[in-house]
Short mmCIF file of C-alpha atoms in Angstrom, two decimals:
data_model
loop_
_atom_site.label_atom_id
_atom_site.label_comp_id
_atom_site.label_asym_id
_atom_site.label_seq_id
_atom_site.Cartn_x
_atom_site.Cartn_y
_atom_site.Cartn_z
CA UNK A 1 13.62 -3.13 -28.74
CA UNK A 2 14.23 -6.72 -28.39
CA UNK A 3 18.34 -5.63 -27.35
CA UNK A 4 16.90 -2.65 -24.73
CA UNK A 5 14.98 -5.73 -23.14
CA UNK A 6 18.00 -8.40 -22.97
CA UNK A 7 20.34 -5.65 -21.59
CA UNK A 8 17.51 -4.47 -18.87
CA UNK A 9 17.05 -8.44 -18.01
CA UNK A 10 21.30 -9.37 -18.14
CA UNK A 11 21.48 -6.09 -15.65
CA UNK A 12 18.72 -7.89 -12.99
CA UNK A 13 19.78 -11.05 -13.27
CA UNK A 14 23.37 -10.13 -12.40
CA UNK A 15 21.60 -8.00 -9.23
CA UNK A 16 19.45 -11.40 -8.45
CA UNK A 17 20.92 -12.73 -5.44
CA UNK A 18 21.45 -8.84 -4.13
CA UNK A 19 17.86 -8.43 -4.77
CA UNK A 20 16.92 -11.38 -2.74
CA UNK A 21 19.14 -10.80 0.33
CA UNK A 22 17.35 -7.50 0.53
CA UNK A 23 13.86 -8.58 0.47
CA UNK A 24 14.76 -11.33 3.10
CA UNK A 25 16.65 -8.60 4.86
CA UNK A 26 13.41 -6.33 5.07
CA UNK A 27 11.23 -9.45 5.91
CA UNK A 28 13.02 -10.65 9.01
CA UNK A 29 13.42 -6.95 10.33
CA UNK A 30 9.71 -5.50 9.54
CA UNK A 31 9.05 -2.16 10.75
CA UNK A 32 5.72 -0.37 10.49
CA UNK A 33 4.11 2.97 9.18
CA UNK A 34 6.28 5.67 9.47
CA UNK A 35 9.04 3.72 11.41
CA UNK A 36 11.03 2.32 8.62
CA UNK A 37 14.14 4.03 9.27
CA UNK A 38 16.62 0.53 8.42
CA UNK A 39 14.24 0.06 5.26
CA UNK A 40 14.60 3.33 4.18
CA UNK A 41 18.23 3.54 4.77
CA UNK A 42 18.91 -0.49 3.35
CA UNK A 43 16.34 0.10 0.41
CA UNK A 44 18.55 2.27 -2.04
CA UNK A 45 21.67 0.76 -1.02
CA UNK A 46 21.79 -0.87 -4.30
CA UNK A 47 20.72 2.27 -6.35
CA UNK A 48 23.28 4.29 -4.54
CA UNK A 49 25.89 1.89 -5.62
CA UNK A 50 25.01 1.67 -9.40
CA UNK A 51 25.16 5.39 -9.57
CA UNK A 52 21.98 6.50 -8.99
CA UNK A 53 21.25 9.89 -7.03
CA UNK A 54 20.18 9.45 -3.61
CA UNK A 55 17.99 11.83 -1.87
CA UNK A 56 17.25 10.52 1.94
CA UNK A 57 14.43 12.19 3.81
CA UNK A 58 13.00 13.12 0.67
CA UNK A 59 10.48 16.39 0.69
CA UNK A 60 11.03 16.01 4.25
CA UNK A 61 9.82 12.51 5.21
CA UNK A 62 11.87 11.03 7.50
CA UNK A 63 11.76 7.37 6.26
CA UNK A 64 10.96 8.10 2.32
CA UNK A 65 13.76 8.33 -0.67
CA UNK A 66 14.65 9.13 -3.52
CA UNK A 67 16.79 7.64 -6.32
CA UNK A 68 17.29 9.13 -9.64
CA UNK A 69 19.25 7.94 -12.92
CA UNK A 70 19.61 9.31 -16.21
CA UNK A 71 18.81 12.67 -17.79
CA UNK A 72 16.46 11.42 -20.76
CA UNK A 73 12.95 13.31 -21.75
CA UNK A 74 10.81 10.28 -20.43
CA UNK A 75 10.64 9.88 -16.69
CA UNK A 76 9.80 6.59 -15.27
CA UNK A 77 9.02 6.03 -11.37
CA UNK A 78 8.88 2.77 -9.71
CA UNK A 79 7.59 2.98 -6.32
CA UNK A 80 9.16 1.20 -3.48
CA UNK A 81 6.76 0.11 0.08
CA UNK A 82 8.84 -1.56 2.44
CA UNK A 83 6.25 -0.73 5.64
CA UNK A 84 4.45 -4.19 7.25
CA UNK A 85 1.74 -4.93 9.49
CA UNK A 86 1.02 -4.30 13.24
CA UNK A 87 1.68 -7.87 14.50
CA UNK A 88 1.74 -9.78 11.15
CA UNK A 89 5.34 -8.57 9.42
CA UNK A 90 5.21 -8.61 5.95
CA UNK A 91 1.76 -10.12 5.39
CA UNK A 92 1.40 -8.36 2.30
CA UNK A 93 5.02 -8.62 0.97
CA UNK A 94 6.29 -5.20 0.87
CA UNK A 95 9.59 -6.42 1.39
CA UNK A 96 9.40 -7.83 -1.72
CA UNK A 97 7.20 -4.57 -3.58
CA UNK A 98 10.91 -2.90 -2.68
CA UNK A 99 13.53 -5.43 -4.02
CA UNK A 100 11.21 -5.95 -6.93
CA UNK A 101 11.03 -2.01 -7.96
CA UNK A 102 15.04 -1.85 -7.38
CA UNK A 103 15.31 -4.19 -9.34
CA UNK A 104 13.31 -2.92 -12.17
CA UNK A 105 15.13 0.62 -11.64
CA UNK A 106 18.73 -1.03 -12.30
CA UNK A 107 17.08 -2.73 -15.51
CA UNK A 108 15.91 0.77 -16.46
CA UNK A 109 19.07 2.53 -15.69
CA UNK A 110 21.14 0.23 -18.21
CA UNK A 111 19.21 1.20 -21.16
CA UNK A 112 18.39 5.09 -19.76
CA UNK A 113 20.49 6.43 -22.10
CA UNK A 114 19.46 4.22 -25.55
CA UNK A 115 16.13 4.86 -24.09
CA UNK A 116 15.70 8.42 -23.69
CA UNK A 117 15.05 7.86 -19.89
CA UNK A 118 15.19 9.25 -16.21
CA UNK A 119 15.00 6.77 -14.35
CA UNK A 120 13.30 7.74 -10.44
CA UNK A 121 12.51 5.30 -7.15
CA UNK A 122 10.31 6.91 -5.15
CA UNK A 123 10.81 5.34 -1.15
CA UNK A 124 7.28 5.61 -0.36
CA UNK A 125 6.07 5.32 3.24
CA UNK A 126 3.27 3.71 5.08
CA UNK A 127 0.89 2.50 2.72
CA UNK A 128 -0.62 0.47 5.51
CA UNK A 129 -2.74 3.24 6.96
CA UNK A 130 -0.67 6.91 6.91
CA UNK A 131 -0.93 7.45 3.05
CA UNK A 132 2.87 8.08 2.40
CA UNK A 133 2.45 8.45 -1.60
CA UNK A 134 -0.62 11.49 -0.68
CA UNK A 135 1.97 12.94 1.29
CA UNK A 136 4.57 13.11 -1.26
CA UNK A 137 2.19 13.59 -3.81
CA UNK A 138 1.14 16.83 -2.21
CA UNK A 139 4.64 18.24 -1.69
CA UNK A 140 5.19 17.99 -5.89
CA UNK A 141 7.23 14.80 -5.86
CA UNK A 142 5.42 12.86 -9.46
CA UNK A 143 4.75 16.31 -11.57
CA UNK A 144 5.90 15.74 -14.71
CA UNK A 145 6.07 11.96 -13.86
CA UNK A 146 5.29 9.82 -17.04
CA UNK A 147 4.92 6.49 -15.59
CA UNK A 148 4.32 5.27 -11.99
CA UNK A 149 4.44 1.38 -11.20
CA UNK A 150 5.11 -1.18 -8.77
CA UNK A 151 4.11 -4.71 -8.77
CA UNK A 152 2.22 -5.89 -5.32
CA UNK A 153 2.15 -9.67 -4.33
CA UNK A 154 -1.23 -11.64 -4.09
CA UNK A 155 -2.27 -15.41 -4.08
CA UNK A 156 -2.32 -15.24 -7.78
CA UNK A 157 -1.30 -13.19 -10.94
CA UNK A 158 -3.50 -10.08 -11.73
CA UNK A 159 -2.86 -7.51 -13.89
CA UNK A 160 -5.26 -4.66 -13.25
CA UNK A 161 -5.96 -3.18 -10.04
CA UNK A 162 -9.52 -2.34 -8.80
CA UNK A 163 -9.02 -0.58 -5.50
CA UNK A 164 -11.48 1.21 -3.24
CA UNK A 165 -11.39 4.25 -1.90
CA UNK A 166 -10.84 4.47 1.74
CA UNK A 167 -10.75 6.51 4.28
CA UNK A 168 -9.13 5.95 8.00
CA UNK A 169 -10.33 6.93 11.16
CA UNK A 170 -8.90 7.15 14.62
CA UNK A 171 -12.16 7.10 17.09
CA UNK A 172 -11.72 7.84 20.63
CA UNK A 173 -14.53 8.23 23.21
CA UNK A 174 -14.19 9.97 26.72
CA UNK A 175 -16.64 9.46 29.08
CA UNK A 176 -15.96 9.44 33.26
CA UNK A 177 -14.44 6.56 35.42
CA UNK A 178 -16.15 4.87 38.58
CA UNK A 179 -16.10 1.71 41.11
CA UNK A 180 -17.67 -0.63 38.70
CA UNK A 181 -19.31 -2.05 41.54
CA UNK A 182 -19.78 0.24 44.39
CA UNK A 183 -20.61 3.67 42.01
CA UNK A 184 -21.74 2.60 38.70
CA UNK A 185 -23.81 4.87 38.22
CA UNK A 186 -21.35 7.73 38.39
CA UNK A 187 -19.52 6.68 35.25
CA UNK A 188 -20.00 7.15 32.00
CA UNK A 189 -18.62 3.97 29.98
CA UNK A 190 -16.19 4.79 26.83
CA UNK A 191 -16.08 0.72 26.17
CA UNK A 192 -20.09 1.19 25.97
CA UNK A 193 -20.21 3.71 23.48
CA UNK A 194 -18.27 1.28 20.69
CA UNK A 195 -20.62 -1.26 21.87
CA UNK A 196 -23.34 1.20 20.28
CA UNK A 197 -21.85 2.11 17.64
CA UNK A 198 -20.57 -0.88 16.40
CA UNK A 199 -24.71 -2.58 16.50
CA UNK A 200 -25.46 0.56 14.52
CA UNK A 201 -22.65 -0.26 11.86
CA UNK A 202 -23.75 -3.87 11.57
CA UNK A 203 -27.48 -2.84 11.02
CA UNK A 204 -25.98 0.04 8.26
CA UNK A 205 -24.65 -2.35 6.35
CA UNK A 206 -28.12 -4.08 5.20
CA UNK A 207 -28.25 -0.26 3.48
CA UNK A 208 -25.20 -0.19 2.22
CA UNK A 209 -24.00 -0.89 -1.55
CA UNK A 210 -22.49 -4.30 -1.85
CA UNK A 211 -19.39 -3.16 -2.68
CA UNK A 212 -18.63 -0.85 0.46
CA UNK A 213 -16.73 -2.26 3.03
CA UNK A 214 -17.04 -1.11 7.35
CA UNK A 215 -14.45 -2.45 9.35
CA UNK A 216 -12.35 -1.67 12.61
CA UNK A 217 -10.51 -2.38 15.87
CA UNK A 218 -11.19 -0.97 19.18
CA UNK A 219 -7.33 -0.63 20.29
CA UNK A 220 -8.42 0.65 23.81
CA UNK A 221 -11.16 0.00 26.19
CA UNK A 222 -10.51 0.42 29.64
CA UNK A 223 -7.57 -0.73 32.05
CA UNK A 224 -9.20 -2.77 35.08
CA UNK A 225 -12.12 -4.46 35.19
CA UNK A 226 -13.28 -2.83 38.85
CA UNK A 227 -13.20 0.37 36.88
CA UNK A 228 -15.62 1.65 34.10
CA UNK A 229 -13.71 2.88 31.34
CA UNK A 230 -13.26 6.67 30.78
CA UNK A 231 -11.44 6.64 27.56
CA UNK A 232 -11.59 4.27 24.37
CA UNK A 233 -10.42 4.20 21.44
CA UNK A 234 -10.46 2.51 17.85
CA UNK A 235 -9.39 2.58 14.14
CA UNK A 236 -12.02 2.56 11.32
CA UNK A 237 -11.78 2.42 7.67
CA UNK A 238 -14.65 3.28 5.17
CA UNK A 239 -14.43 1.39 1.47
CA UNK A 240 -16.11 2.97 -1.78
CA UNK A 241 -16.02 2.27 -5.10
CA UNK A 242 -14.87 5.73 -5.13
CA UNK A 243 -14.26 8.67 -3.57
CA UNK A 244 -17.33 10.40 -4.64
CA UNK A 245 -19.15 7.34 -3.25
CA UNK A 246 -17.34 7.28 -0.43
CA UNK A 247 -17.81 10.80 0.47
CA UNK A 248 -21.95 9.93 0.55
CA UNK A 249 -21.30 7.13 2.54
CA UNK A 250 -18.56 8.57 5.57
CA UNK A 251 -21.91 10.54 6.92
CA UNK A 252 -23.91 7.67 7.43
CA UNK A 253 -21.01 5.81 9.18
CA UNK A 254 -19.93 8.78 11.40
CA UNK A 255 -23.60 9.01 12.74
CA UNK A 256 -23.18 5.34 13.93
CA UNK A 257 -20.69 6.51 16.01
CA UNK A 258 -22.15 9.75 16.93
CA UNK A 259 -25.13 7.39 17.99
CA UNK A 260 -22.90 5.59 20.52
CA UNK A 261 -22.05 9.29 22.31
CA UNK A 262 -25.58 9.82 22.44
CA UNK A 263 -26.48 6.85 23.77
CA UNK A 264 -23.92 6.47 26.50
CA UNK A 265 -23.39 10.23 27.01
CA UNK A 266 -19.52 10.13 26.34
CA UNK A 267 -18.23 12.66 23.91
CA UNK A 268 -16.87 11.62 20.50
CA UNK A 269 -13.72 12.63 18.86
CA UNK A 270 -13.12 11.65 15.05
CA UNK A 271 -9.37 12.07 13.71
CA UNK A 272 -8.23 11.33 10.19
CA UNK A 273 -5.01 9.11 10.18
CA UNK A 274 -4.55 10.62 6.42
CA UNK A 275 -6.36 11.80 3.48
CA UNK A 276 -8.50 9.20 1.85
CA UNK A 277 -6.78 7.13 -0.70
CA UNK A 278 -8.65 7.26 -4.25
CA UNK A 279 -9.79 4.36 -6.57
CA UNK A 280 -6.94 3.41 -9.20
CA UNK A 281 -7.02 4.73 -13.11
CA UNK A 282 -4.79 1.93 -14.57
CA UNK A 283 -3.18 3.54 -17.71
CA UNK A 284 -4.01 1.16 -20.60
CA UNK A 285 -1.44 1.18 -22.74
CA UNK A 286 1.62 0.54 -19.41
CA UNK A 287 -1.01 -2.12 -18.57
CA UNK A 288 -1.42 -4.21 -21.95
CA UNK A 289 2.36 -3.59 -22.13
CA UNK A 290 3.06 -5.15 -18.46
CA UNK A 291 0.66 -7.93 -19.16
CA UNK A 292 2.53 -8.99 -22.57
CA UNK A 293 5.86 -8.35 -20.44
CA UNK A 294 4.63 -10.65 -18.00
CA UNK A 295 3.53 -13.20 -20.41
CA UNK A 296 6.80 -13.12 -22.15
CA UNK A 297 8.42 -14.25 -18.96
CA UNK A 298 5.91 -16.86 -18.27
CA UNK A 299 3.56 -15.71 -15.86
CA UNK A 300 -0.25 -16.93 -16.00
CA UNK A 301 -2.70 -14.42 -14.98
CA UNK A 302 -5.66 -15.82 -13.23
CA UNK A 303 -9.37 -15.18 -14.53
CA UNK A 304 -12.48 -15.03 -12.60
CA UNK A 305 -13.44 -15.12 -9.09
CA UNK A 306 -10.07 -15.60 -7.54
CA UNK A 307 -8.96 -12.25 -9.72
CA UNK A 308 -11.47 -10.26 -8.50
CA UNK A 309 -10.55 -10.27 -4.29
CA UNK A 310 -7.06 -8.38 -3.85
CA UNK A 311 -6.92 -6.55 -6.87
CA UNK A 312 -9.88 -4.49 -4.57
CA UNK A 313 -7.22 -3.47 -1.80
CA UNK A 314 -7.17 -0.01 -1.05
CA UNK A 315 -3.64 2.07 -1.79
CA UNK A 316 -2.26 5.38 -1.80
CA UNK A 317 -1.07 4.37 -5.21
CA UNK A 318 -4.82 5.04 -6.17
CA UNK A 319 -4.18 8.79 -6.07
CA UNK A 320 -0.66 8.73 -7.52
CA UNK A 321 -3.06 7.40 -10.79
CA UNK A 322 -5.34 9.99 -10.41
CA UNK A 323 -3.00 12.59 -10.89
CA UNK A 324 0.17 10.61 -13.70
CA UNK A 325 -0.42 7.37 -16.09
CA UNK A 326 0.37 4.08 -13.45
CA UNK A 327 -0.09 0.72 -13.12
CA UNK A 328 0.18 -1.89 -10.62
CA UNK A 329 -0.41 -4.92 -10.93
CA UNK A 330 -0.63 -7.99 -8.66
CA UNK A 331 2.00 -10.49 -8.81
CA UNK A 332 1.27 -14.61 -8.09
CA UNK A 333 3.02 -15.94 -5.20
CA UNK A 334 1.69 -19.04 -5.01
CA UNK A 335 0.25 -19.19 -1.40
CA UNK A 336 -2.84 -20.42 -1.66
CA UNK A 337 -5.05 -21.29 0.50
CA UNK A 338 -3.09 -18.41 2.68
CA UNK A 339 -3.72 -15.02 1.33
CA UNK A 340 -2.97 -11.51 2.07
CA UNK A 341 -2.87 -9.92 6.22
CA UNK A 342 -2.05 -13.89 7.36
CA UNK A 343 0.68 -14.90 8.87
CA UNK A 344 1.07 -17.58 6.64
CA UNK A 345 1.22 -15.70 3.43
CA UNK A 346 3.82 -13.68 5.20
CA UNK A 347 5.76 -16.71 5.28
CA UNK A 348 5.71 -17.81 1.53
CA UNK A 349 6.88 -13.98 0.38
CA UNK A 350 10.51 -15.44 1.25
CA UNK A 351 11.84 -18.77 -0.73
CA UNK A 352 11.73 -19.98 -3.63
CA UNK A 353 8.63 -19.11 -5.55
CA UNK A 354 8.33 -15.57 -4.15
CA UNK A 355 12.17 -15.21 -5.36
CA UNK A 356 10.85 -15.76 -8.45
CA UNK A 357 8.02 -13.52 -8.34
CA UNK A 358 10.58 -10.99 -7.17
CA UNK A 359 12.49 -11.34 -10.10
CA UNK A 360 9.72 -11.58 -12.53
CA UNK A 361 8.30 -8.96 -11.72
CA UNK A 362 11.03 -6.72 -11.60
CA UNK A 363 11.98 -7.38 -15.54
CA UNK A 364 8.26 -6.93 -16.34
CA UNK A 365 8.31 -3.27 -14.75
CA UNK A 366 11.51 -2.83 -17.13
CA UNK A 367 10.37 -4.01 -19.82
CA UNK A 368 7.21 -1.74 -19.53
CA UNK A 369 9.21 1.25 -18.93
CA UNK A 370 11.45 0.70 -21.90
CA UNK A 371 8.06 0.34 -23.43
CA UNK A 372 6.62 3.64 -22.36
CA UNK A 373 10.17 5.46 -23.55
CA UNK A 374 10.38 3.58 -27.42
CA UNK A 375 6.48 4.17 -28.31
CA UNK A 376 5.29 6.58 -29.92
#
């Protein structure tokens, strides 16, 4: 095993500095949720050129891929996000999610044969809000999958993930404009109704679990202030522990807003941006594996309270679990105080220690692979 592992590392760290102007390349040209044409098309570059089969558009998604290597019995996926934040980049270092599951894939795919693996790299779409893996997951792309992984960057070193369910909402109100000062009282205010509804949602929360999570943007409320607003609009998301839980709890939520229509007498519209993304099912065995990996390599996973915050994000990797054995784990970065969604932790997933993290990680998803392939 020990050989599989030095040939999967050698085959990286000759990619390194590849791997490195790619993640840069994706972090100073972000593009968001189902926009990432350049990522999509700069992303497998590197596969394409090792021999891997590329599949662009893949199932019909404009900006997802697919890479594939090998002909072995054991198929191993390594998902790649490369979409970034309205108005914050790569906040949550997707660029580097993609060079770091390349990376792992060109490891795999120099042991693939030894191995007894097919090696796959699944260009996944707009995890931030959109639910690119659902989509693909619904159109057949993982069945017969035997492991799905990617490593995600954090503050600190976790290895298992704990994500809530979520769901997303788009919520628009409609109501009727007026002269804000000469006819008032022949609108009806859209900007009002979120008003409502948002009260309503901070007194819910007292009845809430502790572990649920109610949070949104109004995007739209009006255009002039001599006008009363006619149409507004906003994005919600709803956090469970699951999505049982979270199907009890999108009710109570919804009536909040349905109490703002009342109130104001606007009517309410209520569009899912995707289908909820599901808690994660870490499989244990690709887990203890990754966290030996990691260890191996020198990585210190971090106990306690500061382990227990991102390892709670919500993915769309959640229901890629539910349905074939994943993992994915969080890898250190070494941006404290900044943390993920700041500006400033976008700013430490380039240079040196994030290079490192890229790198690291990448071997570790190898190494767990080769793992999954050799073990009985």
């Amino acid at each position: 095993m020990s050989a599989l592992k030095n040939a999967a590392r050698a085959r990286i760290d000759r990619h390194a500095d590849a791997l490195i102007r790619l993640s840069e390349r994706l972090h100073a040209d972000p593009e968001t949720a189902w926009e990432e044409h350049r990522a999509a098309a700069s992303v497998p570059e590197l596969l394409d050129h090792a021999g891997f089969a590329v599949t662009s558009h893949y199932l019909g998604l404009d900006t997802a891929f697919h890479a594939r290597f090998g002909s072995g019995p054991t198929r191993i996926a390594v998902c790649a996000e490369y979409d970034a934040l309205p108005g914050l980049g790569h906040a949550c270092g997707h660029n580097l999610i993609a060079a770091s599951s390349v990376g792992a894939a060109l490891g795999l795919s120099e042991v693939a044969d030894d191995a007894g693996i097919t090696v796959e790299v699944y260009g996944t779409p707009a995890e931030e809000g959109g639910g690119g893996k659902i989509e693909l997951l619904d159109r057949g792309a993982f069945d017969g999958v035997d492991l799905a992984m990617l490593a995600h960057p954090a503050p600190v070193d976790v290895a298992e993930a704990r994500p809530f369910a979520v769901s997303h909402s788009k919520i628009s109100y409609t109501g009727k404009s007026a002269h804000a000062a000469a006819y008032p009282e022949a609108g009806v205010n859209a900007a009002d109704a979120f008003t409502v509804a948002q009260v309503a949602i901070g007194l819910l929360r007292q009845q809430l679990p502790a572990s649920a999570r109610v949070h949104g943007v109004v995007t739209h409320a009006g255009d002039a202030p001599n006008a009363i607003p006619e149409h507004a609009t906003g994005r919600w998301y709803v956090r469970a522990e699951t999505l049982a839980e979270l199907a009890e709890l999108e009710p109570r939520v919804l009536r909040a807003f349905e109490a703002g229509a009342l109130a104001t007498g606007c009517e309410l519209a209520v569009e899912p941006e995707s289908k909820p993304y599901a808690e994660f099912r870490a499989d244990e065995r690709a887990l203890a594996a990754y966290r030996a990996n990691a260890l191996a390599l020198g990585r210190e996973f971090t106990e306690g309270a500061a382990a227990s915050r991102m390892n709670r994000a919500s993915t769309d990797m959640g229901n890629v679990s539910q349905v074939v054995p994943a993992i994915h784990p969080y890898v250190g970065i070494g941006s404290l105080p900044a943390i993920n969604h700041q500006r400033e932790f976008a700013a430490h997933c380039v240079g040196g220690t994030a290079q490192r993290a890229l790198l690291d990680s990448a071997i570790a998803l190898a190494w767990t692979g080769a793992d999954r392939a050799v073990t009985p």
